[in-house]
């Protein structure tokens, strides 16, 4: 009997390792694709930006077309930010890490998204613990993770419902948890093992990149992500981030 249990455990561990290797190779391929796209898009975008700035320099302040040119310039700047994020995702960006306040990042993300989400009849609820420790991370990347998962939760709700964001710390402050729950339609059982695959989506308008990018960013922060879902009841994503590195660095500075 013990022999059977040991064999089953070995098979389970082997399958888990195989899945991890497959996912790692997919994320590496996605990183290469993101980097390649960013470089390909950057050159023509620089040309567009330069021509718009030249055009603006030759326009009078009261030119009726000036606002249109300024709109193009702003859109170009947003594209530059997206390309920079793609480049950061395609390479190890630990050198961009600083001490971050996850509560503030969540508040900033919700301030951008809340109005659009509530217009669809979806409520946003927050339960952010006031004593969350800081940890080392990249604010832009973490904001992207929160935005992707919150947006997915809102899109999973048909009609009225609620997206809830909670934070708390575990292990005497050595782990920060973020829980993002929705009361949506849930994830079908046959799709739960595939939701983090690059380009996998069940929505016609979806790209299938949101959760795979989120997974890559979370792993880059030394964190983990888990999902629990029940059809017609909703889904909860639990993100965990270690803070031990921050504590060790703080001690070494004293």
Coordinates of N, CA and C in Angstrom, one line a residue:
X1 N 0.8 -1.2 0.0 CA 0.0 0.0 0.0 C 0.9 1.3 0.0
X2 N 1.9 1.3 0.9 CA 2.8 2.4 0.9 C 3.5 2.6 -0.4
X3 N 3.8 1.5 -1.1 CA 4.5 1.5 -2.4 C 3.6 2.2 -3.4
X4 N 2.3 1.9 -3.4 CA 1.4 2.5 -4.3 C 1.3 4.0 -4.1
X5 N 1.2 4.4 -2.8 CA 1.1 5.8 -2.5 C 2.3 6.6 -2.9
X6 N 3.5 5.9 -2.8 CA 4.7 6.6 -3.2 C 4.8 6.7 -4.7
X7 N 4.4 5.7 -5.4 CA 4.3 5.8 -6.9 C 3.4 6.9 -7.3
X8 N 2.2 7.0 -6.7 CA 1.2 8.0 -7.1 C 1.8 9.4 -6.8
X9 N 2.5 9.5 -5.7 CA 3.1 10.8 -5.3 C 4.2 11.2 -6.4
X10 N 5.0 10.2 -6.8 CA 6.0 10.5 -7.8 C 5.4 10.9 -9.1
X11 N 4.3 10.3 -9.5 CA 3.7 10.6 -10.8 C 3.1 12.0 -10.7
X12 N 2.4 12.3 -9.6 CA 1.8 13.7 -9.4 C 2.9 14.7 -9.4
X13 N 4.0 14.5 -8.7 CA 5.1 15.5 -8.7 C 5.7 15.7 -10.1
X14 N 5.8 14.5 -10.8 CA 6.4 14.6 -12.2 C 5.5 15.4 -13.1
X15 N 4.2 15.2 -13.0 CA 3.2 15.9 -13.8 C 3.3 17.4 -13.5
X16 N 3.4 17.7 -12.2 CA 3.5 19.1 -11.8 C 4.7 19.8 -12.4
X17 N 5.9 19.1 -12.3 CA 7.1 19.6 -12.9 C 7.0 19.8 -14.4
X18 N 6.4 18.8 -15.1 CA 6.2 18.9 -16.5 C 5.4 20.1 -16.9
X19 N 4.3 20.3 -16.1 CA 3.4 21.5 -16.4 C 4.2 22.8 -16.2
X20 N 5.0 22.8 -15.1 CA 5.8 24.0 -14.8 C 6.8 24.3 -16.0
X21 N 7.4 23.2 -16.5 CA 8.4 23.4 -17.6 C 7.7 23.9 -18.8
X22 N 6.5 23.3 -19.1 CA 5.8 23.7 -20.3 C 5.4 25.2 -20.2
X23 N 4.9 25.6 -19.0 CA 4.5 27.0 -18.8 C 5.7 27.9 -18.9
X24 N 6.8 27.5 -18.3 CA 8.0 28.3 -18.4 C 8.4 28.5 -19.8
X25 N 8.4 27.5 -20.7 CA 8.8 27.6 -22.1 C 7.8 28.5 -22.8
X26 N 6.5 28.4 -22.5 CA 5.5 29.3 -23.1 C 5.8 30.8 -22.8
X27 N 6.1 31.0 -21.5 CA 6.3 32.4 -21.0 C 7.6 32.9 -21.7
X28 N 8.6 32.1 -21.8 CA 9.8 32.5 -22.5 C 9.6 32.9 -23.9
X29 N 8.7 32.1 -24.6 CA 8.4 32.4 -26.0 C 7.6 33.7 -26.1
X30 N 6.7 33.9 -25.1 CA 5.9 35.1 -25.1 C 6.8 36.3 -24.9
X31 N 7.7 36.1 -24.0 CA 8.7 37.2 -23.7 C 9.5 37.6 -25.0
X32 N 9.9 36.6 -25.7 CA 10.6 36.9 -27.0 C 9.7 37.6 -28.0
X33 N 8.5 37.1 -28.1 CA 7.5 37.7 -29.0 C 7.3 39.2 -28.6
X34 N 7.1 39.4 -27.3 CA 6.8 40.8 -26.8 C 8.0 41.7 -27.1
X35 N 9.2 41.2 -26.9 CA 10.4 42.0 -27.2 C 10.5 42.3 -28.6
X36 N 10.3 41.3 -29.5 CA 10.4 41.5 -30.9 C 9.3 42.5 -31.4
X37 N 8.1 42.4 -31.0 CA 7.0 43.3 -31.3 C 7.4 44.7 -30.9
X38 N 7.9 44.8 -29.7 CA 8.2 46.2 -29.2 C 9.3 46.9 -30.0
X39 N 10.3 46.1 -30.4 CA 11.4 46.7 -31.2 C 10.9 47.0 -32.6
X40 N 10.0 46.2 -33.2 CA 9.5 46.4 -34.5 C 8.6 47.7 -34.5
X41 N 7.8 47.8 -33.5 CA 6.9 49.0 -33.4 C 7.5 50.3 -33.0
X42 N 8.6 50.2 -32.3 CA 9.3 51.4 -31.8 C 9.8 52.3 -32.9
X43 N 10.4 51.8 -33.9 CA 11.0 52.6 -34.9 C 10.0 53.5 -35.7
X44 N 8.9 52.8 -36.2 CA 7.9 53.7 -36.9 C 7.2 54.7 -36.0
X45 N 7.0 54.3 -34.7 CA 6.4 55.1 -33.7 C 7.2 56.4 -33.5
X46 N 8.5 56.2 -33.4 CA 9.4 57.4 -33.2 C 9.3 58.3 -34.4
X47 N 9.2 57.8 -35.6 CA 9.0 58.6 -36.7 C 7.7 59.4 -36.7
X48 N 6.6 58.7 -36.3 CA 5.3 59.4 -36.1 C 5.4 60.5 -35.1
X49 N 6.0 60.2 -33.9 CA 6.2 61.2 -32.9 C 7.0 62.4 -33.4
X50 N 8.0 62.2 -34.1 CA 8.9 63.3 -34.6 C 8.1 64.2 -35.5
X51 N 7.4 63.6 -36.5 CA 6.6 64.3 -37.4 C 5.5 65.2 -36.8
X52 N 4.8 64.6 -35.8 CA 3.8 65.3 -35.1 C 4.4 66.5 -34.3
X53 N 5.5 66.3 -33.7 CA 6.1 67.4 -33.0 C 6.6 68.5 -34.0
X54 N 7.1 68.1 -35.1 CA 7.4 69.1 -36.2 C 6.2 69.8 -36.6
X55 N 5.1 69.1 -36.8 CA 3.9 69.7 -37.3 C 3.4 70.7 -36.2
X56 N 3.4 70.4 -35.0 CA 3.0 71.3 -33.9 C 3.8 72.5 -33.8
X57 N 5.1 72.4 -34.1 CA 6.0 73.5 -34.0 C 5.8 74.5 -35.1
X58 N 5.1 74.1 -36.2 CA 4.8 75.0 -37.3 C 3.4 75.5 -37.3
X59 N 2.6 75.0 -36.3 CA 1.2 75.5 -36.2 C 1.1 76.7 -35.3
X60 N 0.2 77.6 -35.7 CA -0.1 78.7 -34.8 C -1.0 78.2 -33.6
X61 N -0.9 78.9 -32.5 CA -1.6 78.5 -31.3 C -3.1 78.4 -31.5
X62 N -3.7 79.2 -32.5 CA -5.1 79.2 -32.7 C -5.5 78.4 -34.0
X63 N -4.5 77.6 -34.5 CA -4.8 76.7 -35.6 C -5.9 75.7 -35.3
X64 N -7.0 75.6 -36.1 CA -8.1 74.7 -35.8 C -7.7 73.3 -35.8
X65 N -6.6 72.9 -36.4 CA -6.2 71.5 -36.4 C -5.2 71.2 -35.3
X66 N -4.9 72.1 -34.5 CA -3.9 71.9 -33.4 C -4.3 70.9 -32.4
X67 N -5.6 70.9 -32.0 CA -6.1 69.9 -31.1 C -6.0 68.5 -31.6
X68 N -6.3 68.3 -32.9 CA -6.1 67.0 -33.5 C -4.7 66.5 -33.4
X69 N -3.8 67.4 -33.7 CA -2.4 67.0 -33.7 C -1.9 66.7 -32.3
X70 N -2.4 67.5 -31.3 CA -2.1 67.2 -29.9 C -2.7 65.9 -29.4
X71 N -3.9 65.5 -29.9 CA -4.5 64.2 -29.6 C -3.6 63.1 -30.1
X72 N -3.1 63.2 -31.4 CA -2.2 62.2 -31.9 C -0.9 62.1 -31.1
X73 N -0.4 63.3 -30.7 CA 0.8 63.2 -29.9 C 0.6 62.5 -28.5
X74 N -0.5 62.8 -27.9 CA -0.8 62.1 -26.6 C -1.0 60.6 -26.8
X75 N -1.7 60.2 -27.9 CA -1.9 58.8 -28.2 C -0.5 58.1 -28.5
X76 N 0.4 58.8 -29.1 CA 1.7 58.3 -29.4 C 2.5 58.1 -28.1
X77 N 2.3 59.0 -27.1 CA 3.0 58.8 -25.9 C 2.5 57.6 -25.1
X78 N 1.2 57.4 -25.2 CA 0.6 56.2 -24.6 C 1.2 54.9 -25.2
X79 N 1.3 54.9 -26.5 CA 1.9 53.8 -27.2 C 3.4 53.5 -26.8
X80 N 4.1 54.6 -26.5 CA 5.5 54.5 -26.1 C 5.5 53.8 -24.7
X81 N 4.6 54.2 -23.8 CA 4.5 53.5 -22.5 C 4.2 52.0 -22.6
X82 N 3.3 51.7 -23.6 CA 3.0 50.3 -23.8 C 4.2 49.5 -24.3
X83 N 4.9 50.1 -25.2 CA 6.1 49.5 -25.7 C 7.2 49.3 -24.6
X84 N 7.3 50.3 -23.8 CA 8.3 50.1 -22.7 C 7.9 49.0 -21.7
X85 N 6.6 48.9 -21.5 CA 6.1 47.8 -20.6 C 6.4 46.4 -21.3
X86 N 6.2 46.3 -22.6 CA 6.5 45.1 -23.3 C 8.0 44.7 -23.2
X87 N 8.8 45.8 -23.4 CA 10.3 45.5 -23.3 C 10.6 45.1 -21.8
X88 N 10.0 45.7 -20.8 CA 10.3 45.3 -19.5 C 9.8 43.8 -19.2
X89 N 8.7 43.5 -19.8 CA 8.2 42.1 -19.6 C 9.1 41.1 -20.3
X90 N 9.7 41.5 -21.4 CA 10.5 40.6 -22.2 C 11.9 40.3 -21.6
X91 N 12.2 41.1 -20.6 CA 13.5 40.8 -19.9 C 13.4 40.9 -18.4
X92 N 14.4 40.4 -17.7 CA 14.4 40.4 -16.3 C 14.5 41.9 -15.8
X93 N 13.6 42.4 -15.0 CA 13.5 43.8 -14.7 C 13.7 44.0 -13.2
X94 N 14.4 43.1 -12.5 CA 14.6 43.3 -11.1 C 15.3 44.6 -10.7
X95 N 16.1 45.1 -11.7 CA 16.8 46.3 -11.4 C 15.8 47.5 -11.3
X96 N 14.6 47.3 -11.8 CA 13.6 48.4 -11.7 C 12.8 48.3 -10.4
X97 N 13.1 47.4 -9.5 CA 12.3 47.2 -8.3 C 12.6 48.2 -7.3
X98 N 11.6 48.7 -6.6 CA 11.7 49.6 -5.5 C 10.7 49.1 -4.4
X99 N 10.7 49.7 -3.2 CA 9.8 49.3 -2.2 C 8.4 49.8 -2.6
X100 N 7.4 48.9 -2.7 CA 6.1 49.3 -3.2 C 5.0 49.1 -2.1
X101 N 4.0 49.9 -2.1 CA 2.8 49.8 -1.3 C 1.7 49.3 -2.1
X102 N 1.4 48.0 -1.9 CA 0.4 47.4 -2.8 C -1.0 48.0 -2.6
X103 N -1.3 48.5 -1.4 CA -2.6 49.1 -1.2 C -2.8 50.4 -2.1
X104 N -1.7 51.2 -2.1 CA -1.7 52.4 -2.9 C -1.8 52.1 -4.4
X105 N -1.1 51.0 -4.9 CA -1.2 50.6 -6.3 C -2.7 50.2 -6.6
X106 N -3.3 49.4 -5.7 CA -4.7 49.0 -5.9 C -5.6 50.2 -6.0
X107 N -5.4 51.1 -5.0 CA -6.3 52.4 -5.0 C -6.1 53.1 -6.3
X108 N -4.9 53.3 -6.8 CA -4.7 54.0 -8.0 C -5.4 53.3 -9.2
X109 N -5.3 52.0 -9.3 CA -5.9 51.2 -10.4 C -7.4 51.4 -10.3
X110 N -8.0 51.2 -9.1 CA -9.4 51.3 -9.0 C -9.9 52.7 -9.3
X111 N -9.1 53.8 -9.0 CA -9.6 55.1 -9.3 C -9.7 55.3 -10.8
X112 N -8.9 54.6 -11.6 CA -8.9 54.6 -13.0 C -10.1 53.8 -13.6
X113 N -10.4 52.6 -13.0 CA -11.3 51.7 -13.5 C -12.7 51.7 -13.0
X114 N -12.9 52.3 -11.8 CA -14.1 52.1 -11.0 C -15.3 52.7 -11.8
X115 N -15.1 53.9 -12.3 CA -16.3 54.5 -13.0 C -16.7 53.7 -14.2
X116 N -15.8 53.2 -15.0 CA -16.2 52.4 -16.2 C -16.9 51.1 -15.8
X117 N -16.4 50.5 -14.7 CA -16.9 49.2 -14.3 C -18.3 49.4 -13.7
X118 N -18.5 50.5 -12.8 CA -19.8 50.7 -12.2 C -20.9 51.1 -13.2
X119 N -20.5 51.7 -14.3 CA -21.5 52.0 -15.3 C -22.1 50.8 -15.9
X120 N -21.5 49.7 -15.8 CA -22.0 48.4 -16.3 C -22.9 47.7 -15.3
X121 N -23.1 48.3 -14.1 CA -23.9 47.7 -13.1 C -23.1 46.8 -12.1
X122 N -21.8 46.9 -12.2 CA -20.9 46.1 -11.3 C -20.4 47.0 -10.2
X123 N -20.5 46.5 -8.9 CA -20.0 47.2 -7.8 C -18.6 46.8 -7.5
X124 N -17.8 47.7 -6.9 CA -16.4 47.5 -6.5 C -16.4 47.6 -5.0
X125 N -16.0 46.5 -4.3 CA -15.8 46.6 -2.8 C -14.4 46.4 -2.5
X126 N -13.9 47.1 -1.5 CA -12.5 47.0 -1.0 C -12.4 46.7 0.5
X127 N -11.5 45.8 0.8 CA -11.1 45.5 2.2 C -9.6 45.5 2.3
X128 N -9.0 46.6 2.3 CA -7.6 46.7 2.3 C -7.0 46.9 3.7
X129 N -6.2 45.9 4.1 CA -5.7 46.0 5.5 C -4.8 47.2 5.6
X130 N -4.9 47.9 6.7 CA -4.1 49.2 6.9 C -2.6 48.9 7.2
X131 N -2.3 47.7 7.6 CA -0.9 47.4 8.1 C -0.2 46.4 7.1
X132 N -0.4 46.7 5.8 CA 0.3 45.8 4.9 C 1.8 46.3 4.8
X133 N 2.7 45.3 4.9 CA 4.2 45.7 4.8 C 4.5 46.0 3.3
X134 N 5.5 46.8 3.2 CA 6.1 47.1 1.8 C 6.9 45.9 1.4
X135 N 7.0 45.7 0.1 CA 7.9 44.7 -0.5 C 8.5 45.2 -1.8
X136 N 9.5 44.6 -2.3 CA 10.2 45.1 -3.5 C 9.4 44.6 -4.7
X137 N 9.2 45.6 -5.6 CA 8.5 45.3 -6.8 C 8.5 46.4 -7.8
X138 N 7.9 46.2 -8.9 CA 7.8 47.2 -10.0 C 6.3 47.7 -10.0
X139 N 6.1 49.0 -9.7 CA 4.8 49.5 -9.6 C 4.0 49.4 -10.9
X140 N 4.6 49.7 -12.0 CA 3.9 49.6 -13.3 C 3.4 48.2 -13.6
X141 N 4.3 47.2 -13.4 CA 3.9 45.8 -13.7 C 2.8 45.3 -12.7
X142 N 3.0 45.7 -11.4 CA 2.0 45.2 -10.5 C 0.6 45.9 -10.8
X143 N 0.6 47.1 -11.2 CA -0.6 47.8 -11.5 C -1.3 47.1 -12.7
X144 N -0.4 46.6 -13.7 CA -1.0 45.9 -14.8 C -1.6 44.6 -14.4
X145 N -1.0 43.9 -13.5 CA -1.6 42.7 -12.9 C -3.0 42.9 -12.3
X146 N -3.0 43.9 -11.4 CA -4.3 44.2 -10.8 C -5.4 44.6 -11.8
X147 N -5.0 45.4 -12.8 CA -5.9 45.9 -13.8 C -6.4 44.7 -14.6
X148 N -5.6 43.8 -15.0 CA -6.0 42.7 -15.8 C -7.0 41.8 -15.1
X149 N -6.7 41.5 -13.8 CA -7.5 40.5 -13.1 C -8.9 41.2 -12.7
X150 N -8.8 42.4 -12.3 CA -10.1 43.1 -12.0 C -10.9 43.3 -13.2
X151 N -10.3 43.6 -14.3 CA -11.1 43.7 -15.6 C -11.7 42.4 -16.0
X152 N -11.0 41.3 -15.8 CA -11.5 40.0 -16.1 C -12.7 39.7 -15.2
X153 N -12.6 40.0 -14.0 CA -13.7 39.8 -13.0 C -14.9 40.5 -13.4
X154 N -14.8 41.8 -13.8 CA -15.9 42.6 -14.2 C -16.6 42.1 -15.5
X155 N -15.7 41.6 -16.4 CA -16.3 41.1 -17.7 C -16.9 39.7 -17.5
X156 N -16.6 39.0 -16.4 CA -17.3 37.7 -16.1 C -18.6 37.9 -15.6
X157 N -19.0 39.1 -15.2 CA -20.3 39.3 -14.6 C -21.4 39.7 -15.6
X158 N -22.5 39.0 -15.7 CA -23.6 39.3 -16.6 C -24.6 40.1 -15.8
X159 N -24.8 41.4 -16.1 CA -25.7 42.2 -15.4 C -25.1 42.7 -14.1
X160 N -25.8 42.7 -13.0 CA -25.2 43.3 -11.8 C -24.4 42.2 -11.0
X161 N -23.5 42.7 -10.2 CA -22.6 41.8 -9.5 C -21.6 42.6 -8.7
X162 N -20.6 41.9 -8.2 CA -19.6 42.6 -7.3 C -18.2 42.0 -7.6
X163 N -17.2 43.0 -7.7 CA -15.8 42.6 -7.7 C -15.2 43.1 -6.4
X164 N -14.6 42.2 -5.6 CA -14.1 42.5 -4.3 C -12.6 42.4 -4.3
X165 N -11.9 43.4 -3.8 CA -10.4 43.3 -3.7 C -10.0 43.4 -2.2
X166 N -9.3 42.4 -1.7 CA -8.9 42.4 -0.3 C -7.3 42.3 -0.2
X167 N -6.8 42.8 0.8 CA -5.3 42.6 1.1 C -5.2 42.2 2.5
X168 N -4.2 41.4 2.8 CA -3.8 41.1 4.2 C -2.4 40.5 4.2
X169 N -1.8 40.4 5.4 CA -0.5 39.9 5.4 C -0.5 38.6 6.3
X170 N 0.5 37.7 6.0 CA 0.6 36.4 6.7 C 2.0 36.3 7.2
X171 N 2.1 35.2 8.1 CA 3.5 34.9 8.6 C 4.2 36.1 9.2
X172 N 3.5 36.7 10.1 CA 4.1 37.9 10.8 C 4.7 38.9 9.8
X173 N 4.0 39.1 8.7 CA 4.4 40.2 7.7 C 5.3 39.7 6.7
X174 N 5.6 38.4 6.6 CA 6.6 38.0 5.6 C 5.9 37.7 4.2
X175 N 4.6 37.7 4.2 CA 3.9 37.4 2.9 C 2.7 38.4 2.8
X176 N 2.5 39.0 1.7 CA 1.4 39.8 1.4 C 0.4 39.1 0.5
X177 N -0.8 39.1 0.8 CA -1.8 38.4 0.0 C -2.8 39.5 -0.6
X178 N -3.1 39.3 -1.9 CA -4.1 40.1 -2.5 C -5.2 39.1 -3.1
X179 N -6.4 39.3 -2.7 CA -7.5 38.4 -3.2 C -8.5 39.3 -4.0
X180 N -8.7 38.8 -5.2 CA -9.6 39.5 -6.1 C -10.7 38.5 -6.5
X181 N -11.9 38.8 -6.1 CA -13.1 37.9 -6.2 C -14.2 38.6 -7.1
X182 N -14.9 37.8 -7.8 CA -16.1 38.3 -8.5 C -17.2 37.3 -8.4
X183 N -18.4 37.8 -8.6 CA -19.6 37.0 -8.5 C -20.1 36.7 -9.9
X184 N -19.2 36.4 -10.8 CA -19.5 36.2 -12.2 C -19.9 34.8 -12.5
X185 N -19.8 34.4 -13.8 CA -20.3 33.1 -14.2 C -19.3 32.0 -13.9
X186 N -18.1 32.3 -13.4 CA -17.2 31.2 -13.0 C -16.5 30.7 -14.3
X187 N -15.4 29.9 -14.0 CA -14.6 29.3 -15.1 C -15.0 27.9 -15.2
X188 N -15.4 27.4 -16.4 CA -15.7 26.0 -16.6 C -14.5 25.1 -16.2
X189 N -14.8 24.0 -15.7 CA -13.8 23.1 -15.1 C -12.8 22.7 -16.2
X190 N -13.2 22.5 -17.5 CA -12.3 22.1 -18.5 C -11.4 23.2 -18.9
X191 N -11.6 24.4 -18.5 CA -10.7 25.5 -18.9 C -9.8 26.0 -17.8
X192 N -10.0 25.5 -16.6 CA -9.2 26.0 -15.5 C -7.7 25.8 -15.6
X193 N -7.3 24.7 -16.2 CA -5.9 24.4 -16.3 C -5.2 25.2 -17.5
X194 N -6.1 25.9 -18.3 CA -5.5 26.6 -19.5 C -5.6 28.1 -19.4
X195 N -6.2 28.6 -18.3 CA -6.4 30.1 -18.3 C -5.1 30.9 -18.3
X196 N -4.0 30.3 -17.9 CA -2.7 31.1 -17.9 C -1.9 30.8 -19.2
X197 N -2.5 30.1 -20.1 CA -1.7 29.8 -21.4 C -1.8 31.1 -22.2
X198 N -0.7 31.5 -22.8 CA -0.7 32.6 -23.7 C -1.6 32.4 -24.9
X199 N -2.4 33.4 -25.2 CA -3.4 33.5 -26.3 C -4.6 32.6 -26.1
X200 N -4.8 32.0 -24.9 CA -6.0 31.2 -24.7 C -7.1 32.1 -24.2
X201 N -8.2 32.1 -24.8 CA -9.3 33.0 -24.4 C -10.6 32.4 -24.9
X202 N -11.7 32.7 -24.1 CA -13.0 32.2 -24.5 C -13.9 33.3 -25.0
X203 N -13.3 34.6 -25.0 CA -14.1 35.7 -25.5 C -13.6 36.1 -26.9
X204 N -14.6 36.5 -27.7 CA -14.2 36.8 -29.1 C -13.3 38.1 -29.1
X205 N -13.6 39.0 -28.2 CA -12.8 40.2 -28.2 C -11.5 40.1 -27.4
X206 N -11.3 39.0 -26.8 CA -10.1 38.8 -25.9 C -8.8 38.5 -26.7
X207 N -7.7 38.8 -26.1 CA -6.4 38.5 -26.7 C -5.8 37.2 -26.1
X208 N -6.2 36.9 -24.9 CA -5.7 35.7 -24.2 C -4.3 35.9 -23.6
X209 N -3.9 37.2 -23.4 CA -2.6 37.6 -22.9 C -2.7 38.1 -21.5
X210 N -3.8 38.5 -21.0 CA -3.9 39.2 -19.7 C -3.4 38.3 -18.6
X211 N -3.9 37.1 -18.4 CA -3.5 36.3 -17.3 C -2.1 35.7 -17.5
X212 N -1.7 35.4 -18.7 CA -0.4 34.9 -18.9 C 0.7 35.9 -18.6
X213 N 0.4 37.2 -19.0 CA 1.3 38.3 -18.6 C 1.3 38.5 -17.1
X214 N 0.1 38.4 -16.5 CA 0.1 38.6 -15.0 C 0.9 37.5 -14.3
X215 N 0.8 36.3 -14.8 CA 1.5 35.2 -14.2 C 3.0 35.4 -14.3
X216 N 3.5 35.9 -15.5 CA 4.9 36.1 -15.7 C 5.4 37.2 -14.7
X217 N 4.6 38.3 -14.6 CA 5.0 39.4 -13.7 C 5.1 38.9 -12.2
X218 N 4.0 38.1 -11.8 CA 4.0 37.7 -10.4 C 5.2 36.8 -10.1
X219 N 5.5 35.9 -11.1 CA 6.7 35.0 -10.9 C 8.0 35.8 -10.8
X220 N 8.0 36.9 -11.6 CA 9.2 37.8 -11.6 C 9.4 38.5 -10.3
X221 N 8.3 38.5 -9.5 CA 8.3 39.1 -8.2 C 8.5 38.1 -7.1
X222 N 8.8 36.8 -7.5 CA 8.9 35.8 -6.5 C 7.6 35.3 -5.9
X223 N 6.5 35.7 -6.5 CA 5.2 35.4 -6.0 C 4.5 34.2 -6.6
X224 N 3.2 34.0 -6.2 CA 2.4 32.9 -6.7 C 1.0 33.4 -6.9
X225 N 0.3 32.7 -7.8 CA -1.1 33.0 -8.0 C -1.9 31.7 -8.0
X226 N -3.0 31.7 -7.3 CA -3.9 30.6 -7.3 C -5.3 31.0 -7.6
X227 N -6.1 30.1 -8.2 CA -7.5 30.4 -8.6 C -8.4 29.4 -8.1
X228 N -9.6 29.8 -7.6 CA -10.7 29.0 -7.2 C -11.9 29.5 -7.9
X229 N -12.7 28.6 -8.5 CA -13.8 29.0 -9.2 C -15.0 28.0 -9.2
X230 N -16.2 28.5 -9.1 CA -17.4 27.6 -9.2 C -18.3 28.2 -10.3
X231 N -18.7 27.4 -11.2 CA -19.6 27.9 -12.2 C -20.9 28.5 -11.7
X232 N -21.3 29.6 -12.2 CA -22.5 30.4 -11.8 C -22.3 31.1 -10.4
X233 N -21.2 30.9 -9.7 CA -21.0 31.5 -8.4 C -19.9 32.5 -8.4
X234 N -18.8 32.3 -9.2 CA -17.8 33.3 -9.2 C -16.4 32.7 -9.1
X235 N -15.4 33.6 -9.1 CA -14.0 33.2 -9.1 C -13.2 34.1 -8.2
X236 N -12.2 33.5 -7.6 CA -11.3 34.2 -6.7 C -9.8 33.9 -7.1
X237 N -9.1 35.0 -7.4 CA -7.7 34.9 -7.6 C -6.9 35.3 -6.3
X238 N -6.0 34.5 -5.9 CA -5.2 34.8 -4.7 C -3.8 35.0 -5.1
X239 N -3.2 36.2 -4.9 CA -1.9 36.5 -5.2 C -1.0 36.6 -4.0
X240 N 0.1 36.0 -3.9 CA 1.0 36.1 -2.7 C 2.3 36.6 -3.1
X241 N 2.9 37.6 -2.3 CA 4.2 38.2 -2.6 C 5.0 38.1 -1.3
X242 N 6.3 37.7 -1.5 CA 7.2 37.6 -0.3 C 7.7 39.0 0.1
X243 N 7.8 39.2 1.4 CA 8.4 40.5 1.8 C 9.8 40.3 2.6
X244 N 10.2 39.0 2.7 CA 11.4 38.7 3.5 C 12.6 39.4 2.9
X245 N 12.7 39.6 1.6 CA 13.8 40.2 1.0 C 13.9 41.7 1.4
X246 N 12.8 42.3 1.5 CA 12.8 43.7 2.0 C 13.3 43.8 3.4
X247 N 12.8 42.9 4.3 CA 13.2 42.9 5.7 C 14.7 42.7 5.8
X248 N 15.3 41.7 5.0 CA 16.7 41.5 5.1 C 17.5 42.7 4.7
X249 N 17.0 43.4 3.7 CA 17.8 44.6 3.2 C 17.7 45.7 4.2
X250 N 16.5 45.8 4.9 CA 16.3 46.8 5.9 C 17.3 46.6 7.1
X251 N 17.4 45.3 7.5 CA 18.3 45.0 8.6 C 19.7 45.3 8.2
X252 N 20.1 45.0 7.0 CA 21.5 45.2 6.6 C 21.9 46.6 6.5
X253 N 20.9 47.5 6.3 CA 21.1 49.0 6.2 C 21.3 49.6 7.6
X254 N 20.8 48.9 8.7 CA 20.8 49.5 10.0 C 22.2 49.3 10.7

